[in-house]
PDB file of C-alpha atoms in Angstrom:
ATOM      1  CA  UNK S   1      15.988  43.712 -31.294  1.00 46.00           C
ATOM      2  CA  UNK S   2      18.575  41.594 -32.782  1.00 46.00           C
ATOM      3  CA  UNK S   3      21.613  39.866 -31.077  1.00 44.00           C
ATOM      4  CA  UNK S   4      23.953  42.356 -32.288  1.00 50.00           C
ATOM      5  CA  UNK S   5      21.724  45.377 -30.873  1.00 62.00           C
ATOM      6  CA  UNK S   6      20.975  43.277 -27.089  1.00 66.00           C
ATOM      7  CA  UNK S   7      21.651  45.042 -24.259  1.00 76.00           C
ATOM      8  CA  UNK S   8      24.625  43.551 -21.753  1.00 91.00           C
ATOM      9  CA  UNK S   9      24.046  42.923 -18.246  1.00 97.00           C
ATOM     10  CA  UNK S  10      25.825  45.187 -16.069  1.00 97.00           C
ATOM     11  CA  UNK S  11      25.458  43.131 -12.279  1.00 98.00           C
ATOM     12  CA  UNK S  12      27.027  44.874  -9.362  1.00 98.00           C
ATOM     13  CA  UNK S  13      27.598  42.587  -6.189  1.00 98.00           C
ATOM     14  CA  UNK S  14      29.140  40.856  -3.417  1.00 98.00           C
ATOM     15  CA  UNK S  15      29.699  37.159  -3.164  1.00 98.00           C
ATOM     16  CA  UNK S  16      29.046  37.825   1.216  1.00 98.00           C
ATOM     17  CA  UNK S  17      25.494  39.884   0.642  1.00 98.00           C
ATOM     18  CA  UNK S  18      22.451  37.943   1.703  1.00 98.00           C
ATOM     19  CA  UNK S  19      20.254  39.695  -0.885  1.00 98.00           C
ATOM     20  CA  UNK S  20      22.577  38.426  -3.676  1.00 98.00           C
ATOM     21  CA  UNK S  21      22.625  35.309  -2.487  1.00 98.00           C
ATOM     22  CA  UNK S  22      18.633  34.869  -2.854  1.00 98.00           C
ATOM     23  CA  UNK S  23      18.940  36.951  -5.859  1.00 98.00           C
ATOM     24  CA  UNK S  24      21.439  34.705  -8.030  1.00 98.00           C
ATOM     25  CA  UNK S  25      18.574  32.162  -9.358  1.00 98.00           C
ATOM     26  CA  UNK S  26      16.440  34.883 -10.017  1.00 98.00           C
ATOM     27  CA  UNK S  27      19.134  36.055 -12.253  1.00 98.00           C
ATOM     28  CA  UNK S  28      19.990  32.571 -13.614  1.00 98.00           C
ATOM     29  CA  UNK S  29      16.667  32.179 -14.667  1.00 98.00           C
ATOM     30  CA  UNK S  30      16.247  35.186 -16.429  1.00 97.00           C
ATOM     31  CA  UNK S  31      19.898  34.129 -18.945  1.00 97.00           C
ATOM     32  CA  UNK S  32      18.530  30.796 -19.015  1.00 96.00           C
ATOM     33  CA  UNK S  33      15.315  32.499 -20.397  1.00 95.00           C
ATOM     34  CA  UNK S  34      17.389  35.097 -22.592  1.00 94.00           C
ATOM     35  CA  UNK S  35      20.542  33.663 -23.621  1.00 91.00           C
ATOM     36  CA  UNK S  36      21.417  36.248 -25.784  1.00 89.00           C
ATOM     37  CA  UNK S  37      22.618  38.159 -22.627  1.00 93.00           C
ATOM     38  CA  UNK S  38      25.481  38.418 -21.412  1.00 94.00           C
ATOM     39  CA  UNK S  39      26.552  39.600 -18.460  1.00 97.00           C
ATOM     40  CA  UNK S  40      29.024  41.500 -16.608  1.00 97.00           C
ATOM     41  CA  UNK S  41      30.184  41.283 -13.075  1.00 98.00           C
ATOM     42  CA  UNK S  42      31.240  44.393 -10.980  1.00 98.00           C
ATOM     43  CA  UNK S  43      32.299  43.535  -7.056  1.00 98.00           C
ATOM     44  CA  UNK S  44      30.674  46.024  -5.040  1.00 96.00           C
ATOM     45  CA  UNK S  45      32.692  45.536  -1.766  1.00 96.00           C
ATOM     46  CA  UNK S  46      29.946  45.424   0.740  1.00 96.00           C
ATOM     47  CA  UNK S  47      32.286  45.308   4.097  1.00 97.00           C
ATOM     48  CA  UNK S  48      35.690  44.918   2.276  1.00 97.00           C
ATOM     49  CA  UNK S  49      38.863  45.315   4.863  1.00 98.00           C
ATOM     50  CA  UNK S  50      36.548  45.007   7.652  1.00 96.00           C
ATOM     51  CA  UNK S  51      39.067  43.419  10.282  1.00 96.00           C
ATOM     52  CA  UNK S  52      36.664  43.933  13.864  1.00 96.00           C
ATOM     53  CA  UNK S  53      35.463  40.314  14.250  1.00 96.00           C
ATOM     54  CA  UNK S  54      31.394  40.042  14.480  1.00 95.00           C
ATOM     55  CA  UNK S  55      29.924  41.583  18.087  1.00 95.00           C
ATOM     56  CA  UNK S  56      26.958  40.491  19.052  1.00 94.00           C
ATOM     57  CA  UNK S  57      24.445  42.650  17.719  1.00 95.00           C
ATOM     58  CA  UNK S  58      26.250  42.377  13.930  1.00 95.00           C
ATOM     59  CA  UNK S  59      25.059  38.713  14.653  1.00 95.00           C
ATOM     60  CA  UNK S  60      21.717  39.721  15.610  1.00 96.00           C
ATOM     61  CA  UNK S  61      21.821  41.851  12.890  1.00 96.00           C
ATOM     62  CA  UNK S  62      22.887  39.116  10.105  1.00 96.00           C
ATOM     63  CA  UNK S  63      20.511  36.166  11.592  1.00 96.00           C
ATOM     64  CA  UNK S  64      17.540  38.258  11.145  1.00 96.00           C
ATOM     65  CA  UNK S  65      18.453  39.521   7.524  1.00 96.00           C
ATOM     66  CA  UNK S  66      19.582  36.037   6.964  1.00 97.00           C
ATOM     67  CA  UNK S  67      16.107  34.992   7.913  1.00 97.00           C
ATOM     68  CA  UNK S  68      13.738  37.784   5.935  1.00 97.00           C
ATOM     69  CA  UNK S  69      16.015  36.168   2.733  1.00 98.00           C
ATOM     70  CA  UNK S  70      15.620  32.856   3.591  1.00 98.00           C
ATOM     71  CA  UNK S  71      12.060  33.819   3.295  1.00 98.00           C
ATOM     72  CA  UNK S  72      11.788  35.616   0.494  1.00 97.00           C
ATOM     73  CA  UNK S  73      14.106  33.308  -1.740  1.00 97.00           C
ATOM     74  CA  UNK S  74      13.696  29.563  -0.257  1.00 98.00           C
ATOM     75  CA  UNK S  75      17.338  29.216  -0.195  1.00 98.00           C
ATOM     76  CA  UNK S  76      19.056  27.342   2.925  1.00 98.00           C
ATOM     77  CA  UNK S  77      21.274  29.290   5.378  1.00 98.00           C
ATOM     78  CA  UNK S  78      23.556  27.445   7.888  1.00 97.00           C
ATOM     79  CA  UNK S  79      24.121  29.692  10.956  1.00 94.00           C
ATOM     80  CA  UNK S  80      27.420  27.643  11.582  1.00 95.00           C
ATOM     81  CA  UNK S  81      29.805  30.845  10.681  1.00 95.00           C
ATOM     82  CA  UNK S  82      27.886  32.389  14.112  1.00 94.00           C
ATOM     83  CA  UNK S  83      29.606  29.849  16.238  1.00 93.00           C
ATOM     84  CA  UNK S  84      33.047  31.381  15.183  1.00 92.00           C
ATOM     85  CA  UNK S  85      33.493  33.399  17.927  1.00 87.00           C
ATOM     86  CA  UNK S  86      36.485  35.726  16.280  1.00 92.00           C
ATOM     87  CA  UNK S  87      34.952  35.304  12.608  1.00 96.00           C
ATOM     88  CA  UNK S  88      35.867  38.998  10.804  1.00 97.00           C
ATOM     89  CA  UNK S  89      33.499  39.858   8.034  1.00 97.00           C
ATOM     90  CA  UNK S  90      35.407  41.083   5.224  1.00 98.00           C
ATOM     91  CA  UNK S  91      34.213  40.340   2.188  1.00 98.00           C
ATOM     92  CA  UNK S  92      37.559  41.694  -0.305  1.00 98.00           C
ATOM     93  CA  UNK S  93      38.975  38.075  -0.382  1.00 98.00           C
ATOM     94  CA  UNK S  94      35.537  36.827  -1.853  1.00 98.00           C
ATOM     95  CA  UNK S  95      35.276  39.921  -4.097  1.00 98.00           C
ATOM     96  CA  UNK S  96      38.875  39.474  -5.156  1.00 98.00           C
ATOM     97  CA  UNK S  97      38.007  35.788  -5.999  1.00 98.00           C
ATOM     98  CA  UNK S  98      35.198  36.697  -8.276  1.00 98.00           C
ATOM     99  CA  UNK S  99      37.725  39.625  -9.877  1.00 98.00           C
ATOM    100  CA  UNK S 100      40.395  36.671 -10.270  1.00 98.00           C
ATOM    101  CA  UNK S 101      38.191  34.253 -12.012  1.00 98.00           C
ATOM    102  CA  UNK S 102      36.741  36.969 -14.219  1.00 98.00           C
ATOM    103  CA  UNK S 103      40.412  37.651 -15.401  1.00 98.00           C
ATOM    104  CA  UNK S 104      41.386  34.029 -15.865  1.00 98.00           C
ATOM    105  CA  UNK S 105      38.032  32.980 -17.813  1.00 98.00           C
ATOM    106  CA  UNK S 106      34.827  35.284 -17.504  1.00 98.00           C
ATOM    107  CA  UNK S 107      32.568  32.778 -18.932  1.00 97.00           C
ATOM    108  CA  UNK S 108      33.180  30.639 -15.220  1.00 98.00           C
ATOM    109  CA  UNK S 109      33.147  33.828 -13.297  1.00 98.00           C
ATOM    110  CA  UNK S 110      29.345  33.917 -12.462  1.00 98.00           C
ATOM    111  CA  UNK S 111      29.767  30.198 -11.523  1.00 98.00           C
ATOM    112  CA  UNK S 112      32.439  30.492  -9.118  1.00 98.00           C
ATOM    113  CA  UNK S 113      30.345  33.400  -7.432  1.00 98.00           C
ATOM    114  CA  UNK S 114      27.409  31.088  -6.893  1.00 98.00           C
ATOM    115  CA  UNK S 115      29.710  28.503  -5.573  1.00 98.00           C
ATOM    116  CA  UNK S 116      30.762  31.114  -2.917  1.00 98.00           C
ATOM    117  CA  UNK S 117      27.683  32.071  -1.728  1.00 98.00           C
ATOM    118  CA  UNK S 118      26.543  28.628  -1.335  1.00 98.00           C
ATOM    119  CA  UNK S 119      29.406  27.936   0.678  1.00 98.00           C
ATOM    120  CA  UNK S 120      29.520  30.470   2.941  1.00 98.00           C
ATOM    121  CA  UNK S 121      25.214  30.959   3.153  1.00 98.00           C
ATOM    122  CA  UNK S 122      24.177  27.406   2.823  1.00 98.00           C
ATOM    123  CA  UNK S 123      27.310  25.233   3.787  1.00 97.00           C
ATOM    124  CA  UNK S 124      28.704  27.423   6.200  1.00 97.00           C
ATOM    125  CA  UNK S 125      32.128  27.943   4.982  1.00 97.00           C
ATOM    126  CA  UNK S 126      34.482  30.838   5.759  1.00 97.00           C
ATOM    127  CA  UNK S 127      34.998  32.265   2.107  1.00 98.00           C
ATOM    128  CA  UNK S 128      37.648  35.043   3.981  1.00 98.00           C
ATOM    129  CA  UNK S 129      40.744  32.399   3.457  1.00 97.00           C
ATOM    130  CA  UNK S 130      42.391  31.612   0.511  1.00 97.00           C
ATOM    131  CA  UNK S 131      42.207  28.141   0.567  1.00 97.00           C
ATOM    132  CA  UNK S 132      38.255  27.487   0.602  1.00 97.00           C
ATOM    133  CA  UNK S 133      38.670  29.909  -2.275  1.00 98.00           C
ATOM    134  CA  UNK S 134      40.925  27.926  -4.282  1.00 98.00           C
ATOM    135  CA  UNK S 135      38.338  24.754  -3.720  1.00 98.00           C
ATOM    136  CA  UNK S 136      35.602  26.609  -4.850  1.00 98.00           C
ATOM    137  CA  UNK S 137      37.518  27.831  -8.180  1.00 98.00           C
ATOM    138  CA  UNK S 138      38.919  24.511  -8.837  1.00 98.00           C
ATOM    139  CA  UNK S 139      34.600  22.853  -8.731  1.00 98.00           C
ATOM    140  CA  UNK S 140      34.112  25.725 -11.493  1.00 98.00           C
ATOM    141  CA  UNK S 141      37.043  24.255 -13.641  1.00 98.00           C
ATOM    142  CA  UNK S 142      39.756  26.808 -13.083  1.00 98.00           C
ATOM    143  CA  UNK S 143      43.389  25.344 -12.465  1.00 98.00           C
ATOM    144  CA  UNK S 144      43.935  25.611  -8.492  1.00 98.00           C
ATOM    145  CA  UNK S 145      47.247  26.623  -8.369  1.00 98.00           C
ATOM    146  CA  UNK S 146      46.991  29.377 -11.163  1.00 98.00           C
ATOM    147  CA  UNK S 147      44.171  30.425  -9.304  1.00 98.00           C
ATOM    148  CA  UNK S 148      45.534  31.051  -6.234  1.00 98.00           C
ATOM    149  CA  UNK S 149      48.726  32.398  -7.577  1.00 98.00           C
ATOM    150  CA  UNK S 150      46.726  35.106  -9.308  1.00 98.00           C
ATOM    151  CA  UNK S 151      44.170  35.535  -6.431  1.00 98.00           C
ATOM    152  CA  UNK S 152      47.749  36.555  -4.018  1.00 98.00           C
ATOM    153  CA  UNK S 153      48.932  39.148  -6.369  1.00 98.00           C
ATOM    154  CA  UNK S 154      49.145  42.862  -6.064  1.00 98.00           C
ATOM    155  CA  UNK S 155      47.433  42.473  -9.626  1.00 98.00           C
ATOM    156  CA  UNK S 156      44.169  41.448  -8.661  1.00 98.00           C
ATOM    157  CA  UNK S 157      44.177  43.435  -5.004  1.00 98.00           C
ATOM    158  CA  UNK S 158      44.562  46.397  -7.406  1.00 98.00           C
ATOM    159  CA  UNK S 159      41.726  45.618  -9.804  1.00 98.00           C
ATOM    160  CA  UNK S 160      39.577  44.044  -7.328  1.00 98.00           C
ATOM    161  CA  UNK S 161      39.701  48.029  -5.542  1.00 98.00           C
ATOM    162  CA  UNK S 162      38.895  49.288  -8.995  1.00 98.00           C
ATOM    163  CA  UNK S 163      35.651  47.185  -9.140  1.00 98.00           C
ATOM    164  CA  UNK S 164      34.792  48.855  -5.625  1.00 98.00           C
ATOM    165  CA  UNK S 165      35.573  52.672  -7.220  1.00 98.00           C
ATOM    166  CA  UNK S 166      33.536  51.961 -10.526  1.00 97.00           C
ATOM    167  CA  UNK S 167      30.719  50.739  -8.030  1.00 97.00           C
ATOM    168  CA  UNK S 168      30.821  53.667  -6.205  1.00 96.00           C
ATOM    169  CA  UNK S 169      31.225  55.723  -9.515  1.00 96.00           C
ATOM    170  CA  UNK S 170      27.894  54.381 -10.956  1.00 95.00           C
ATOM    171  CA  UNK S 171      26.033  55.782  -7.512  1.00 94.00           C
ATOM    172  CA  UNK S 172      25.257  52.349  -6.613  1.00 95.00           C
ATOM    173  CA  UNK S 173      24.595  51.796  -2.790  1.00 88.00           C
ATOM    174  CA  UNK S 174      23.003  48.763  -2.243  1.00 94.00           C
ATOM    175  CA  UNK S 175      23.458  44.888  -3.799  1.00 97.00           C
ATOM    176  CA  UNK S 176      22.147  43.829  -5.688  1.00 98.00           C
ATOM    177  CA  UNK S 177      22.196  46.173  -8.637  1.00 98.00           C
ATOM    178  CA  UNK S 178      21.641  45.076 -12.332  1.00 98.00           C
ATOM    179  CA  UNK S 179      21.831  47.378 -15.164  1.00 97.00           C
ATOM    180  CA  UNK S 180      21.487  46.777 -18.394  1.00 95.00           C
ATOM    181  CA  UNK S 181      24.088  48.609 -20.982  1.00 90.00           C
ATOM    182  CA  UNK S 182      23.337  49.808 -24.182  1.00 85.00           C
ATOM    183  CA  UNK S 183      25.082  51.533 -26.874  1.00 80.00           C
ATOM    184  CA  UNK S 184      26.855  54.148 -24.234  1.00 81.00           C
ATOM    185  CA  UNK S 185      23.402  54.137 -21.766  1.00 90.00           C
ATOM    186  CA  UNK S 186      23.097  52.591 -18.540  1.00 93.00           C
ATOM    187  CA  UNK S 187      19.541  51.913 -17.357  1.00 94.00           C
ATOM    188  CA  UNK S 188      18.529  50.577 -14.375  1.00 96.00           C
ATOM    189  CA  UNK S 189      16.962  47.051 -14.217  1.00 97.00           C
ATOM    190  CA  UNK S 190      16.632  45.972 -10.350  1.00 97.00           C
ATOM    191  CA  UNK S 191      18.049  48.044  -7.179  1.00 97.00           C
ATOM    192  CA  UNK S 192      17.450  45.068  -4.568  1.00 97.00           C
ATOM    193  CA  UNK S 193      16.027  41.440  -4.921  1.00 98.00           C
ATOM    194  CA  UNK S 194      13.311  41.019  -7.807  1.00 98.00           C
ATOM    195  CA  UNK S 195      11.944  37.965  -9.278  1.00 98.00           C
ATOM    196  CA  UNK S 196      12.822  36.061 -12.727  1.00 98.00           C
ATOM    197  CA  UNK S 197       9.382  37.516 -13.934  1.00 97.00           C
ATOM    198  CA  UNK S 198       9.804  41.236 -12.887  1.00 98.00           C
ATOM    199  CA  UNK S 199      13.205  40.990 -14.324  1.00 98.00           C
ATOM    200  CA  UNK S 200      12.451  39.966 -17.978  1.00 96.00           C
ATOM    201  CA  UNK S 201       9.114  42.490 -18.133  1.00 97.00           C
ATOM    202  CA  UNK S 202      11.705  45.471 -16.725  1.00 96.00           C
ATOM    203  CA  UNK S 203      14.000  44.433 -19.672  1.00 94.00           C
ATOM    204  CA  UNK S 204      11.533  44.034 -22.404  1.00 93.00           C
ATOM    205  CA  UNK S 205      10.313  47.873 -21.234  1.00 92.00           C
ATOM    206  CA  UNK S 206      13.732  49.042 -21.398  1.00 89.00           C
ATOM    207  CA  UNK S 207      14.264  46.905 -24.781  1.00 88.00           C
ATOM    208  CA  UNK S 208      10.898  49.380 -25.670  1.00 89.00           C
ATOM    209  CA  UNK S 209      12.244  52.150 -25.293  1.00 85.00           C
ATOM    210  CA  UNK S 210      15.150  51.346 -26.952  1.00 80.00           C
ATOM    211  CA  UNK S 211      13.752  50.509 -30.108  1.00 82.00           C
ATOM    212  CA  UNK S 212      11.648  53.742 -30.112  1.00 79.00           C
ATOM    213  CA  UNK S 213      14.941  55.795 -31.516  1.00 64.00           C
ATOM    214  CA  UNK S 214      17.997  58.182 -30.493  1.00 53.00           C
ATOM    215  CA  UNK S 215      15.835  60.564 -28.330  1.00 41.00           C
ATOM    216  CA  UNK S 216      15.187  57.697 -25.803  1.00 37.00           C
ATOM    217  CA  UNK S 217      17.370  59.228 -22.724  1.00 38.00           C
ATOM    218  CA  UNK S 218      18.925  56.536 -20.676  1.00 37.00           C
ATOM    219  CA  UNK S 219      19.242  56.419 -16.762  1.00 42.00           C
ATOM    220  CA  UNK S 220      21.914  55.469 -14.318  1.00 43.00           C
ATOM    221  CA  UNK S 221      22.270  52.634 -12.063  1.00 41.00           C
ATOM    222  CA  UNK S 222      21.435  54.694  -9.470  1.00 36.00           C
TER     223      UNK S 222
END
């Protein structure tokens, strides 16, 4: 398949989801591996306008999700956000920081996300306020104050709640959710965590049956 005929990456996510934390060097590692790709970011809004703060079993709940993806992944988690006693767990301002960056300069976008999800998973950082944000957006090379002039606007609220409806419009249900997009078709690469390895053999099938002609039928991200 040549360059021109590569599928895109259709990646549906939340900067605050434990699973797409572990799952974001899997994903690295597969564009590092296939740089033809390229991909495209869709916020999926996992608790978006939450404003109850954290009870005790959410915290249960969290620590031992936090722990099976720890696991799984070998990536560091800091349990310091479960000492904030009134901590509210709404992921929209992260979502709307990814949907910010990916209108200023897409090419950082992916970056910026990482950045978050170490900071809030590994560093323990509360990615809900603007201003931890902002940092995070001006280590991937984006102007601070543009950023967080953007990041405030009705603009971005509005298209970061359009990235939540085309989530839900695709069926997806669960993060992370790659796709990969060809030539009107959406098929379905990973529903949950997967490795580098399962990643590149799932696209090389679905590269396949691409190549096999018109009558190849695609499926959904669901």
């Amino acid at each position: 398949m040549s360059p021109e005929q590569a599928p895109r990456l259709l990646y549906v996510a939340d900067p605050m989801c434990s699973w797409c934390y572990g799952f974001g060097p899997e994903l690295s590692r597969l564009l590092e591996r296939r740089p033809g790709l390229a991909l495209d970011l869709v916020m999926g809004g996992l608790r978006a306008y939450n404003r109850e703060p954290m009870s005790a079993a959410f915290r249960e709940m969290l620590r031992g999700h936090w722990r099976h993806v720890a696991q799984v992944s070998g990536l560091p988690f800091s349990e310091a956000i479960f000492a904030k006693e009134a901590f509210v767990y709404d992921t929209e301002p992260a979502c709307r920081a990814v949907v910010t960056a990916r209108a200023l300069d897409a090419t950082r976008a992916f970056g910026l996300m990482k950045d978050l999800q170490s900071s809030f998973y590994r560093d323990g950082l509360d990615v809900t306020r603007a201003e931890p944000l902002a940092d995070a957006a001006a280590r991937c090379g984006y102007d601070r104050a543009s950023f967080l002039s953007a990041f405030d606007s009705e603009s971005m609220r509005q298209a970061t709640r359009a990235d939540f409806a085309r989530a839900q419009s695709l069926g997806v249900t669960g993060f992370p959710t790659l796709a990969a997009s060809f030539d009107g078709g959406l098929y379905l690469v990973a529903s949950g965590y997967a490795a580098a390895g399962v990643l590149e053999d799932r696209l090389a099938e679905i590269e396949r049956r691409l190549a096999t002609g018109p009558s190849t039928q695609a499926r959904d991200a669901r």
